[in-house]
Structure formats: structure tokens, C-alpha cells
Short mmCIF file of C-alpha atoms in Angstrom, two decimals:
data_model
loop_
_atom_site.label_atom_id
_atom_site.label_comp_id
_atom_site.label_asym_id
_atom_site.label_seq_id
_atom_site.Cartn_x
_atom_site.Cartn_y
_atom_site.Cartn_z
CA MET A 1 86.48 13.16 -22.19
CA LYS A 2 90.06 14.67 -20.93
CA LYS A 3 88.55 15.31 -17.58
CA ARG A 4 87.48 11.46 -17.34
CA ILE A 5 90.89 10.68 -18.36
CA SER A 6 92.70 12.77 -15.68
CA ILE A 7 90.67 11.28 -13.06
CA LEU A 8 91.50 7.68 -14.16
CA LEU A 9 95.34 8.64 -14.49
CA LEU A 10 94.93 10.08 -10.61
CA LEU A 11 93.33 6.70 -9.59
CA ALA A 12 95.82 4.89 -11.34
CA VAL A 13 98.77 6.55 -9.44
CA LEU A 14 96.80 6.03 -6.06
CA VAL A 15 96.41 2.44 -6.87
CA SER A 16 100.15 1.97 -7.65
CA LEU A 17 101.38 4.14 -4.72
CA PHE A 18 98.67 1.99 -2.44
CA SER A 19 100.04 -1.41 -4.15
CA GLY A 20 103.50 -0.61 -3.34
CA CYS A 21 102.54 0.13 0.06
CA ALA A 22 100.67 -3.24 0.17
CA SER A 23 103.48 -5.19 -1.43
CA THR A 24 106.04 -3.98 1.57
CA SER A 25 103.72 -5.58 4.02
CA GLU A 26 102.87 -8.41 2.13
CA SER A 27 106.77 -9.26 1.31
CA GLU A 28 107.24 -9.36 5.05
CA SER A 29 104.77 -12.33 4.87
CA SER A 30 106.10 -13.78 2.09
CA ASP A 31 103.40 -13.48 -0.46
CA PRO A 32 105.19 -13.94 -3.88
CA SER A 33 102.28 -12.35 -5.79
CA ALA A 34 102.86 -9.07 -4.17
CA GLU A 35 105.62 -7.86 -6.80
CA SER A 36 103.72 -9.19 -9.64
CA SER A 37 100.31 -7.23 -8.75
CA ALA A 38 102.41 -4.07 -8.34
CA GLU A 39 103.93 -4.28 -12.08
CA GLY A 40 100.29 -5.17 -13.35
CA THR A 41 99.05 -1.83 -11.83
CA GLU A 42 101.77 0.23 -13.52
CA GLU A 43 101.06 -1.26 -16.79
CA SER A 44 97.16 -0.35 -16.19
CA ALA A 45 98.31 3.22 -15.66
CA ALA A 46 100.08 3.32 -18.80
CA VAL A 47 97.09 2.02 -20.78
CA VAL A 48 95.25 4.81 -19.70
CA GLU A 49 96.66 7.58 -22.27
CA GLU A 50 93.75 8.51 -24.93
CA ILE A 51 94.40 9.12 -28.37
CA ASP A 52 91.80 10.90 -30.72
CA TYR A 53 91.84 8.39 -33.48
CA VAL A 54 88.87 10.51 -35.35
CA ALA A 55 90.96 13.91 -35.26
CA SER A 56 94.12 11.67 -37.08
CA LEU A 57 91.75 10.25 -39.57
CA LYS A 58 91.52 12.44 -42.76
CA LEU A 59 89.10 12.56 -45.72
CA ASP A 60 90.87 12.12 -48.92
CA MET A 61 88.82 14.09 -51.60
CA ASN A 62 91.11 12.52 -54.35
CA SER A 63 90.49 8.46 -53.38
CA GLU A 64 88.76 6.42 -55.90
CA THR A 65 85.62 6.19 -53.61
CA ALA A 66 82.36 7.62 -54.27
CA LYS A 67 81.64 10.86 -52.39
CA GLN A 68 78.57 13.13 -52.25
CA GLU A 69 77.58 16.18 -50.05
CA VAL A 70 74.40 15.88 -48.37
CA THR A 71 71.81 17.28 -45.97
CA VAL A 72 70.01 15.50 -43.47
CA LYS A 73 66.34 14.45 -44.27
CA GLN A 74 65.36 12.27 -41.24
CA PHE A 75 67.29 11.12 -38.32
CA ILE A 76 66.22 7.52 -37.64
CA ASP A 77 68.75 6.31 -35.08
CA GLY A 78 72.59 5.92 -33.88
CA ASP A 79 73.75 4.11 -37.19
CA THR A 80 71.08 5.21 -39.79
CA THR A 81 70.04 8.58 -41.38
CA HIS A 82 68.27 9.63 -44.43
CA PHE A 83 69.95 12.21 -46.40
CA ASN A 84 68.88 14.44 -49.38
CA VAL A 85 71.01 13.50 -52.48
CA PRO A 86 70.89 14.63 -56.14
CA THR A 87 68.87 12.02 -58.49
CA SER A 88 71.99 10.95 -59.95
CA VAL A 89 72.94 9.28 -56.86
CA ASP A 90 69.43 7.76 -56.09
CA ALA A 91 66.48 8.54 -58.16
CA SER A 92 64.23 9.15 -55.19
CA GLY A 93 66.43 11.98 -53.87
CA VAL A 94 66.98 10.28 -50.90
CA LEU A 95 70.04 8.12 -49.64
CA LYS A 96 69.05 6.03 -46.79
CA ALA A 97 72.50 5.71 -45.17
CA ARG A 98 73.62 2.71 -42.81
CA TYR A 99 76.77 3.55 -41.16
CA ILE A 100 79.89 1.21 -42.01
CA ALA A 101 81.68 -0.46 -39.39
CA ILE A 102 78.93 0.01 -36.11
CA ASN A 103 75.76 -1.46 -34.94
CA THR A 104 74.60 1.06 -32.46
CA PRO A 105 71.94 -0.14 -29.76
CA GLU A 106 68.55 0.20 -30.91
CA SER A 107 66.28 3.38 -30.47
CA THR A 108 63.60 2.05 -32.50
CA GLY A 109 61.43 -0.96 -32.65
CA LYS A 110 62.58 -2.60 -29.22
CA ILE A 111 64.46 -0.11 -27.44
CA GLU A 112 67.79 -1.05 -25.98
CA GLU A 113 70.14 0.31 -23.31
CA TYR A 114 72.46 3.17 -24.70
CA GLY A 115 70.08 3.36 -28.01
CA LYS A 116 68.99 6.44 -27.54
CA THR A 117 71.97 7.95 -26.30
CA ALA A 118 73.48 7.06 -29.43
CA ALA A 119 70.59 8.44 -31.50
CA ASN A 120 71.11 11.70 -29.66
CA PHE A 121 74.85 11.76 -30.14
CA THR A 122 74.29 11.38 -33.97
CA LYS A 123 71.62 13.91 -34.24
CA GLU A 124 73.83 16.21 -32.27
CA LYS A 125 76.84 15.92 -34.09
CA LEU A 126 74.94 16.36 -37.78
CA SER A 127 72.56 19.12 -36.50
CA SER A 128 75.75 21.34 -35.78
CA ALA A 129 77.52 20.60 -38.99
CA THR A 130 77.97 22.99 -41.56
CA SER A 131 78.84 20.50 -44.11
CA ILE A 132 78.46 16.62 -44.37
CA ILE A 133 79.78 14.12 -46.85
CA VAL A 134 78.84 10.40 -47.25
CA GLU A 135 81.73 8.31 -48.76
CA SER A 136 81.40 4.60 -50.21
CA ASP A 137 84.02 2.21 -48.82
CA ASP A 138 84.95 1.55 -52.50
CA ALA A 139 84.37 3.11 -56.12
CA ASN A 140 80.79 2.15 -55.72
CA TRP A 141 77.61 3.16 -53.68
CA ASN A 142 76.93 -0.24 -52.18
CA LEU A 143 73.40 -1.48 -50.38
CA ASP A 144 73.23 -3.62 -47.37
CA SER A 145 71.38 -6.76 -47.31
CA THR A 146 67.94 -5.17 -47.06
CA GLY A 147 68.79 -3.77 -50.52
CA SER A 148 67.26 -0.32 -49.55
CA ARG A 149 70.15 1.31 -47.65
CA TYR A 150 73.53 2.42 -48.54
CA LEU A 151 76.70 1.37 -46.70
CA VAL A 152 78.44 4.66 -46.31
CA TRP A 153 80.89 6.46 -44.25
CA VAL A 154 79.60 9.88 -42.79
CA TRP A 155 81.93 12.77 -42.48
CA TYR A 156 81.03 16.30 -41.11
CA ARG A 157 82.39 19.64 -40.02
CA THR A 158 81.10 22.32 -37.94
CA SER A 159 83.00 25.05 -39.56
CA ASP A 160 84.72 25.82 -42.93
CA ASP A 161 88.01 25.88 -41.59
CA GLU A 162 87.80 22.63 -39.77
CA ASP A 163 88.95 19.18 -41.11
CA TYR A 164 85.95 16.86 -41.57
CA ARG A 165 85.36 14.20 -38.72
CA ASN A 166 84.18 10.62 -39.68
CA LEU A 167 81.07 10.33 -37.20
CA ASN A 168 81.35 6.45 -37.93
CA LEU A 169 84.73 6.28 -36.16
CA GLU A 170 83.86 8.96 -33.35
CA ILE A 171 80.64 6.71 -32.34
CA LEU A 172 83.05 3.77 -32.00
CA GLN A 173 85.57 5.90 -29.94
CA ASN A 174 83.03 7.05 -27.61
CA GLY A 175 81.74 3.53 -26.99
CA LEU A 176 78.12 4.08 -28.24
CA ALA A 177 78.79 1.37 -30.96
CA TYR A 178 79.14 -2.53 -31.05
CA ALA A 179 81.63 -3.68 -33.81
CA SER A 180 80.19 -4.62 -37.15
CA SER A 181 82.94 -5.93 -39.49
CA SER A 182 84.66 -3.28 -38.01
CA ASN A 183 88.20 -4.57 -39.25
CA ASN A 184 86.73 -5.55 -42.88
CA ASN A 185 86.90 -1.87 -44.85
CA ARG A 186 89.23 0.79 -45.60
CA TYR A 187 89.35 2.19 -42.20
CA GLY A 188 89.47 -0.94 -40.24
CA ASP A 189 92.76 -0.54 -38.44
CA THR A 190 91.89 2.95 -37.06
CA CYS A 191 88.03 1.42 -36.24
CA THR A 192 89.78 -1.41 -34.26
CA ALA A 193 91.95 0.69 -32.29
CA ALA A 194 89.19 3.16 -31.48
CA LEU A 195 86.71 0.46 -30.23
CA THR A 196 89.57 -1.34 -28.54
CA GLN A 197 90.18 2.00 -26.39
CA ALA A 198 86.50 2.61 -25.79
CA ARG A 199 86.65 -0.69 -24.13
CA THR A 200 89.68 -0.01 -22.02
CA LEU A 201 88.49 3.34 -20.91
CA GLY A 202 85.08 1.98 -20.31
CA TYR A 203 82.93 4.48 -22.08
CA ASN A 204 79.06 4.35 -22.33
CA LEU A 205 78.40 0.77 -23.60
CA TYR A 206 81.76 -0.74 -21.85
CA SER A 207 81.34 1.54 -18.53
CA GLY A 208 79.35 -1.23 -16.80
CA GLU A 209 77.15 1.60 -15.74
CA ASP A 210 73.42 2.22 -16.22
CA ASP A 211 72.35 4.22 -19.40
CA PRO A 212 70.58 7.27 -17.90
CA ASN A 213 68.14 7.52 -21.15
CA PHE A 214 66.77 4.05 -20.42
CA TYR A 215 64.29 2.76 -18.19
CA TYR A 216 65.21 -0.41 -16.15
CA GLY A 217 61.81 -1.93 -15.36
CA ASP A 218 60.41 -5.23 -16.10
CA ALA A 219 58.53 -3.86 -19.16
CA ILE A 220 59.59 -4.22 -22.53
CA GLU A 221 60.67 -0.88 -24.10
CA LEU A 222 59.68 -0.38 -27.54
CA ASP A 223 58.00 2.13 -29.99
CA LEU A 224 54.61 2.05 -31.38
CA LYS A 225 55.56 0.84 -34.76
CA GLU A 226 57.05 -2.07 -33.09
CA LEU A 227 54.25 -2.63 -31.04
CA ARG A 228 51.54 -2.38 -33.92
CA THR A 229 53.60 -4.42 -36.58
CA ASN A 230 54.03 -7.27 -34.24
CA ILE A 231 51.02 -6.98 -32.11
CA GLU A 232 50.08 -10.59 -31.52
CA GLU A 233 53.66 -11.28 -30.32
CA TYR A 234 53.12 -9.06 -27.29
CA ASN A 235 49.59 -10.20 -26.18
CA GLY A 236 49.98 -10.91 -22.47
CA VAL A 237 53.40 -8.96 -22.06
CA SER A 238 54.17 -5.78 -20.22
CA VAL A 239 55.26 -2.87 -22.56
CA ALA A 240 56.57 0.40 -22.33
CA PHE A 241 56.46 3.26 -25.04
CA GLU A 242 56.03 7.01 -25.71
CA GLY A 243 53.45 8.71 -27.72
CA VAL A 244 51.13 11.82 -27.65
CA ILE A 245 47.54 11.51 -26.27
CA THR A 246 44.94 12.57 -28.90
CA VAL A 247 41.82 11.63 -27.87
CA ASN A 248 39.74 10.52 -24.37
CA ASP A 249 36.80 8.46 -25.51
CA GLY A 250 34.86 9.48 -22.47
CA ASN A 251 34.66 5.66 -21.51
CA ASN A 252 37.93 5.34 -19.64
CA GLY A 253 39.91 4.84 -22.76
CA LEU A 254 42.04 7.02 -24.86
CA TYR A 255 44.42 6.90 -27.91
CA VAL A 256 48.07 7.43 -28.22
CA GLU A 257 49.84 7.99 -31.33
CA GLU A 258 53.71 8.33 -32.40
CA TYR A 259 55.26 9.17 -35.70
CA ASP A 260 57.91 7.02 -37.15
CA SER A 261 60.40 8.81 -39.54
CA GLU A 262 61.56 5.76 -41.35
CA SER A 263 57.85 4.85 -42.63
CA GLY A 264 56.46 8.35 -42.67
CA LEU A 265 53.56 6.77 -41.08
CA TYR A 266 51.92 7.47 -37.42
CA TYR A 267 51.13 4.57 -35.29
CA GLY A 268 48.67 4.27 -32.55
CA MET A 269 47.28 2.19 -29.66
CA PHE A 270 44.07 2.36 -27.66
CA ILE A 271 44.74 2.55 -23.87
CA TYR A 272 42.07 1.27 -21.31
CA TYR A 273 42.92 3.08 -17.89
CA GLY A 274 40.00 1.98 -15.90
CA TYR A 275 39.16 3.39 -12.50
CA ASN A 276 42.49 2.70 -10.77
CA LEU A 277 44.36 5.77 -11.44
CA ASN A 278 44.51 8.27 -8.57
CA GLY A 279 44.30 12.32 -9.29
CA ASP A 280 47.82 12.80 -10.54
CA GLY A 281 47.77 9.69 -12.65
CA LEU A 282 44.74 10.84 -14.23
CA GLU A 283 46.32 14.29 -14.97
CA ILE A 284 49.17 12.64 -16.67
CA LEU A 285 46.62 11.23 -19.11
CA THR A 286 45.29 14.45 -20.64
CA VAL A 287 44.74 15.01 -24.26
CA GLY A 288 47.61 17.04 -25.59
CA ASN A 289 50.33 15.39 -23.13
CA ARG A 290 53.21 13.79 -24.51
CA VAL A 291 53.39 10.57 -22.10
CA ARG A 292 55.27 7.37 -21.28
CA ILE A 293 52.80 4.33 -21.20
CA VAL A 294 53.39 1.22 -19.21
CA GLY A 295 50.82 -1.48 -19.37
CA THR A 296 50.29 -4.98 -20.56
CA VAL A 297 48.78 -5.73 -23.94
CA SER A 298 45.62 -7.56 -24.14
CA TYR A 299 42.87 -8.83 -26.74
CA TYR A 300 39.49 -7.00 -26.24
CA GLU A 301 37.30 -9.88 -27.59
CA ALA A 302 34.23 -7.82 -27.91
CA GLY A 303 35.67 -5.41 -30.27
CA GLY A 304 38.26 -7.86 -31.93
CA THR A 305 41.05 -5.41 -31.59
CA TYR A 306 44.17 -5.24 -28.91
CA GLN A 307 44.75 -2.82 -26.42
CA VAL A 308 46.98 -1.66 -23.40
CA SER A 309 45.77 -1.89 -19.95
CA GLY A 310 46.85 -2.12 -16.37
CA LEU A 311 48.30 1.34 -15.88
CA SER A 312 49.28 2.64 -12.60
CA TYR A 313 50.90 5.49 -11.00
CA ARG A 314 52.46 5.69 -7.43
CA THR A 315 52.69 9.31 -6.29
CA MET A 316 55.30 8.49 -3.78
CA LYS A 317 57.51 7.16 -6.23
CA PRO A 318 57.14 9.28 -9.60
CA ASP A 319 60.13 7.94 -11.41
CA ASP A 320 59.35 4.30 -10.87
CA PRO A 321 59.82 2.47 -14.32
CA THR A 322 56.25 0.79 -13.92
CA ASN A 323 54.75 4.36 -13.65
CA ILE A 324 53.04 6.18 -16.44
CA GLN A 325 54.94 9.56 -17.04
CA LYS A 326 54.54 12.64 -18.31
CA ILE A 327 57.37 13.77 -20.68
CA GLY A 328 55.84 16.99 -22.29
CA GLU A 329 52.63 18.96 -23.19
CA GLY A 330 51.13 21.15 -25.81
CA TYR A 331 50.53 18.57 -28.48
CA SER A 332 47.95 17.45 -30.63
CA GLY A 333 46.97 14.73 -33.04
CA ALA A 334 47.96 14.58 -36.54
CA TYR A 335 45.02 14.25 -38.12
CA VAL A 336 46.66 13.27 -41.51
CA GLU A 337 44.68 13.86 -44.84
CA VAL A 338 43.54 9.94 -45.90
CA ASP A 339 42.13 9.37 -49.40
CA PRO A 340 39.06 6.95 -48.99
CA ASN A 341 40.28 4.27 -51.43
CA THR A 342 43.76 3.94 -49.72
CA PHE A 343 42.15 3.91 -46.48
CA VAL A 344 39.63 0.81 -47.63
CA ASN A 345 41.95 -0.98 -50.10
CA GLY A 346 45.38 0.28 -49.76
CA THR A 347 48.44 -1.66 -48.42
CA VAL A 348 51.92 -0.67 -47.20
CA THR A 349 55.41 -2.54 -47.58
CA LEU A 350 57.72 -2.05 -44.67
CA GLU A 351 61.09 -2.93 -45.13
CA SER A 352 63.19 -4.60 -41.95
CA ASP A 353 66.32 -6.58 -41.48
CA GLU A 354 64.28 -9.73 -42.17
CA GLY A 355 62.92 -8.34 -45.42
CA GLU A 356 59.87 -6.67 -46.64
CA GLN A 357 56.31 -7.40 -45.66
CA GLU A 358 52.87 -6.15 -46.64
CA TYR A 359 50.38 -4.73 -44.22
CA SER A 360 46.58 -3.50 -44.82
CA TYR A 361 46.99 0.42 -44.55
CA SER A 362 44.00 0.98 -42.45
CA ALA A 363 45.36 -1.67 -40.06
CA LEU A 364 48.63 -0.03 -39.79
CA ILE A 365 47.10 3.17 -38.97
CA GLU A 366 44.63 1.97 -36.42
CA ALA A 367 44.14 3.86 -33.60
CA THR A 368 45.97 7.02 -34.88
CA THR A 369 44.07 10.34 -36.20
CA VAL A 370 42.88 10.95 -39.58
CA THR A 371 41.12 13.42 -41.71
CA VAL A 372 38.57 12.24 -44.60
CA SER A 373 37.07 14.91 -46.90
CA ASN A 374 34.22 15.16 -49.27
CA LEU A 375 32.10 12.35 -47.98
CA TYR A 376 28.56 11.90 -48.88
CA VAL A 377 26.34 10.41 -46.22
CA SER A 378 23.87 8.02 -48.10
CA SER A 379 22.52 6.61 -44.62
CA VAL A 380 22.44 6.96 -41.06
CA TYR A 381 21.63 3.98 -38.54
CA THR A 382 21.00 5.38 -34.80
CA THR A 383 21.56 3.04 -31.80
CA THR A 384 18.35 3.18 -30.17
CA ALA A 385 18.57 0.47 -27.26
CA ALA A 386 17.10 2.19 -24.11
CA SER A 387 19.38 -0.13 -22.00
CA SER A 388 22.52 0.98 -24.03
CA SER A 389 25.04 3.66 -22.94
CA SER A 390 25.63 4.58 -26.65
CA GLN A 391 21.86 5.25 -27.32
CA GLY A 392 21.84 7.85 -29.77
CA ALA A 393 25.45 7.15 -31.50
CA MET A 394 25.21 7.06 -35.02
CA THR A 395 26.98 4.97 -38.05
CA LEU A 396 27.01 7.05 -41.00
CA THR A 397 27.84 5.04 -44.42
CA CYS A 398 29.57 7.50 -46.54
CA GLN A 399 30.42 7.41 -50.23
CA ALA A 400 33.68 9.22 -51.53
CA GLU A 401 33.93 11.10 -54.93
CA ASP A 402 35.32 7.70 -56.27
CA GLY A 403 32.62 5.68 -55.30
CA THR A 404 34.62 4.11 -52.28
CA VAL A 405 32.15 3.37 -49.39
CA LEU A 406 33.32 3.81 -45.82
CA THR A 407 31.75 4.08 -42.31
CA VAL A 408 32.09 6.70 -39.75
CA ARG A 409 30.75 5.90 -36.03
CA THR A 410 29.85 8.66 -33.82
CA ALA A 411 29.66 8.66 -29.84
CA VAL A 412 26.51 10.23 -28.70
CA LEU A 413 26.71 13.78 -30.02
CA ARG A 414 24.94 16.83 -28.22
CA ASP A 415 24.72 20.41 -29.55
CA ASP A 416 25.89 23.85 -27.50
CA ASN A 417 22.20 23.44 -25.90
CA GLY A 418 22.85 19.92 -24.95
CA ASP A 419 20.37 18.61 -27.53
CA LEU A 420 20.87 15.37 -29.09
CA ILE A 421 22.26 15.51 -32.65
CA THR A 422 19.97 13.01 -34.67
CA ALA A 423 20.46 11.61 -38.14
CA SER A 424 18.73 14.57 -39.91
CA ALA A 425 21.78 16.58 -39.24
CA TYR A 426 24.00 14.75 -41.48
CA GLU A 427 21.98 12.34 -43.80
CA GLY A 428 22.09 13.46 -47.39
CA LYS A 429 24.94 15.95 -47.09
CA THR A 430 28.37 16.05 -47.81
CA ILE A 431 31.09 16.24 -44.73
CA THR A 432 34.66 16.08 -44.08
CA VAL A 433 35.39 13.96 -40.72
CA ARG A 434 38.19 14.19 -38.45
CA GLY A 435 38.31 11.13 -36.08
CA VAL A 436 40.55 8.00 -34.98
CA VAL A 437 40.71 4.84 -36.98
CA ASP A 438 38.83 2.08 -35.38
CA TYR A 439 37.90 -1.37 -36.04
CA TYR A 440 34.36 -2.99 -35.66
CA ASN A 441 32.62 -5.90 -36.98
CA GLY A 442 35.55 -6.88 -39.39
CA ALA A 443 36.22 -3.66 -40.94
CA HIS A 444 38.06 -0.27 -40.18
CA GLN A 445 35.95 2.99 -39.59
CA ILE A 446 36.45 6.24 -38.36
CA ALA A 447 35.35 6.78 -34.96
CA VAL A 448 34.20 10.66 -33.95
CA PHE A 449 33.79 12.07 -30.51
CA THR A 450 32.80 15.46 -30.64
CA PRO A 451 30.20 17.38 -32.87
CA ASP A 452 33.47 19.65 -34.02
CA ASP A 453 35.19 16.73 -35.72
CA ILE A 454 32.41 16.75 -38.72
CA THR A 455 32.27 19.82 -40.80
CA ILE A 456 29.16 20.15 -43.20
CA ILE A 457 30.67 21.07 -46.70
CA SER A 458 27.24 21.09 -48.73
CA GLU A 459 23.66 20.34 -47.97
#
């Protein structure tokens, strides 16, 4: 930051000198504005001097505010973090902190410019901290408008011989947040001054420059939770999101999932990539890769589900924001252990700034990988139509120990010798299943694509 200021000061001096020269030549042409222009430049140079407001603000451990030393449980975004706290602070043992005075751009839901940059800034600062203290704005722990997050100041230090630094203020000072009642709190004057300085010096949000962590394409940048929970709103819309490829269905389709730390759930989507991708594009879509998917949301009438299709990859322009992109490799599906009754009958309530909303559990985790244990296979239906590519695929009607009935649908399965696996392999037996949550004929089921995903527990 100091290097940037030095450059700005140098530029200001050069501009001032240039303005002086221009003023001499323009005075000869009787331009009355020349003198005022030079004076304005001198004033601009004086404004550039930077103040470290964070260093000047001190944590007063003897003030009337509530304070608690905490550890990080989960990073959410630039202005929201979940901390571990004693049950005396919150019965759950978790304080969901919403930072006072700031509003960073979104890095969850719909992704905004500088959202991931702000989230990374917060994570970097707190990850290196040896101590973190959260402080209320008055004598009480106060909740925000959602009723589930506490409004706090976050203080941290990176060694025991340092002063605590106020992270809320530091985010403002670095131009990574917009004002959010920044003046209406105990540190309001300092917050306002820091924000004004960030604007004046043109940091990050106020720089007029592109965010290096944001894609500037036509697609709406979002995460899989936003897409899954508001899928109808995005029908026909070009979207872009990140996730891990977990399963390829063998029919030009695959499944992508992503963990959401705030809800503690995985969210997924079926991707139909068709026949238009070249070798490089297909290589990106390898199971185990973490990828950026760019495509269009569409409703698949035959299956009654939504999918993303229209993927493209131009080899000559690998960084084009319309391309799918490989981000990493070596990942695998989560295969979360799911209780059968919860899968069939469970609901989940999600919190948002607009309030709470209830979802079917199985609908919410559609297209994600799960494990269901101890299922008794009471009957098996086999697709026999010779004209169908699914000839030999099976539908297993299963019963859990508590009597819950759910369905497992297999692809056409073959053993190591290439022989078709038939109903007798599973009927009347107890199994554990690893698969993908699928939707068919009005209900959710578990889709299985390889024999290794079914383990026989007892005959």
C-alpha cells in the first residue's frame, strides 16, 4: 500500500510540474482557468497522504461492550464468519457473526465483483491470527435483521506482543466494502474517515479497475446453492458456477456438486455436455476435476428436472469467460451418509436476508452424491424393452430398518467378465448404496452407475 502511495505522490508532483508549464503557455493565450487548475492539482497532491486508521484504533477491554475470545468455525464471505463460542454466549456453541459497519460484495449466492477478493482478505487475516475477539457495539449481543446472526466488531492479532486490529475497519480501509450504517456505531467517525480515504486513493472497489478474481462474461456468476434453491428463476438463463465433477453417467451427462459452509449441505446439478466439445474440453470434464461450468439452464421435460447444457470450449481462447475451465484435480464426491427417513420425508429450513424458507431435503440435495446403508431389497424391476438403451437396468424397491421405502435405480451393470448383472444379485438381500440423488416419476431416488456402488451386507 505504501508503494502505491509513493507512486501516486510522484504522479501528483509530475502533474503539478506539467500544470505549471501548461499554465505559463496558456497565460500567454489569456486563459483564466490555468491558475485555478494548477491550484487544484496542488490540493490533490496534499490529499494523497495515507493514514493507517486501523493502527490508531485500539481495543478497550475495560469498556462496557460485550467481548469474547473466539476461534473460527467456518469462513462464509467477506463480512460473515462463524465462530466457536462458549454456550454462555450462544447455546449452539456457534456465533454467526455479521460484521458491523460494512457490506462486502457477495461471494456466495450471486457472485459480485470483488466479492471473492474480500472473502479471501478476511480469511487470510483471521487464518494468521493468534487471537480473535468479537465485540458488541454496546453492552449486549445484538442480532441482525435475520434474527440468526450477531452484529459484531472483529478484532485480531498475529502475535501476543501486537495490538489487536479491527478487521471491520481494515476491510473498509482497503476499499473492500461499501458503507453499511458506517457512521451509526461506536467507531463511526473512524469508519467514515477510512472509507473516505479508500475512495480518495482508489482502492479495490473504488479503483475503477477490473477485479482479477471475477469473470466478466455475459453469464450470471453464482454458486450451486443459489442455483438449486432458485432454479426456476434461472430457466433459460446463462449461468456460471464452480464445483467438483463426481459422476459421469455414460450418456454425455455428468454431475457436479459443491459444499456450502453456511447451511452445511452439498448442492448439485446435472450437466448435459452433448457432442459439441473437442478433446481439450472433454478432458476438462473428467471425474475428480474441480471446474467452472458455463452453460444455460433448461427444463428437461422427460425427466421433470432442470439441467445445464450448451457448454463450450475454444482451445485458442482458454481464458475466455464463456469457456468451461479446469480449476483443480484430485477431488471426489462427498457421498454424504443419509438417513432413509430424512431422505424421503425430511425438510430443511434455510435462512436468508429475506427470511426463512422450507425445502424438501431430497429436492435440496438433488444431483449430489450420497450413501444409504442397510436397505433390504424387497423387489426388483428390470427394463426389458429391446429398443431401449436401458435394457437390463434395474429399479430396486428398498426398505430401511424403520420401514421407510425408497427406490434405487441402476444403470446397466456388468461384472468383471462383462456379463449382465441381474435382479437375482440383489433381490432379498440387504445392501449399502453409494449414488447420486435423482428425480423420476414424481419422486427422488438414488441413481447408481457402477457395480462397485452397491455393497451386499447380508444374503
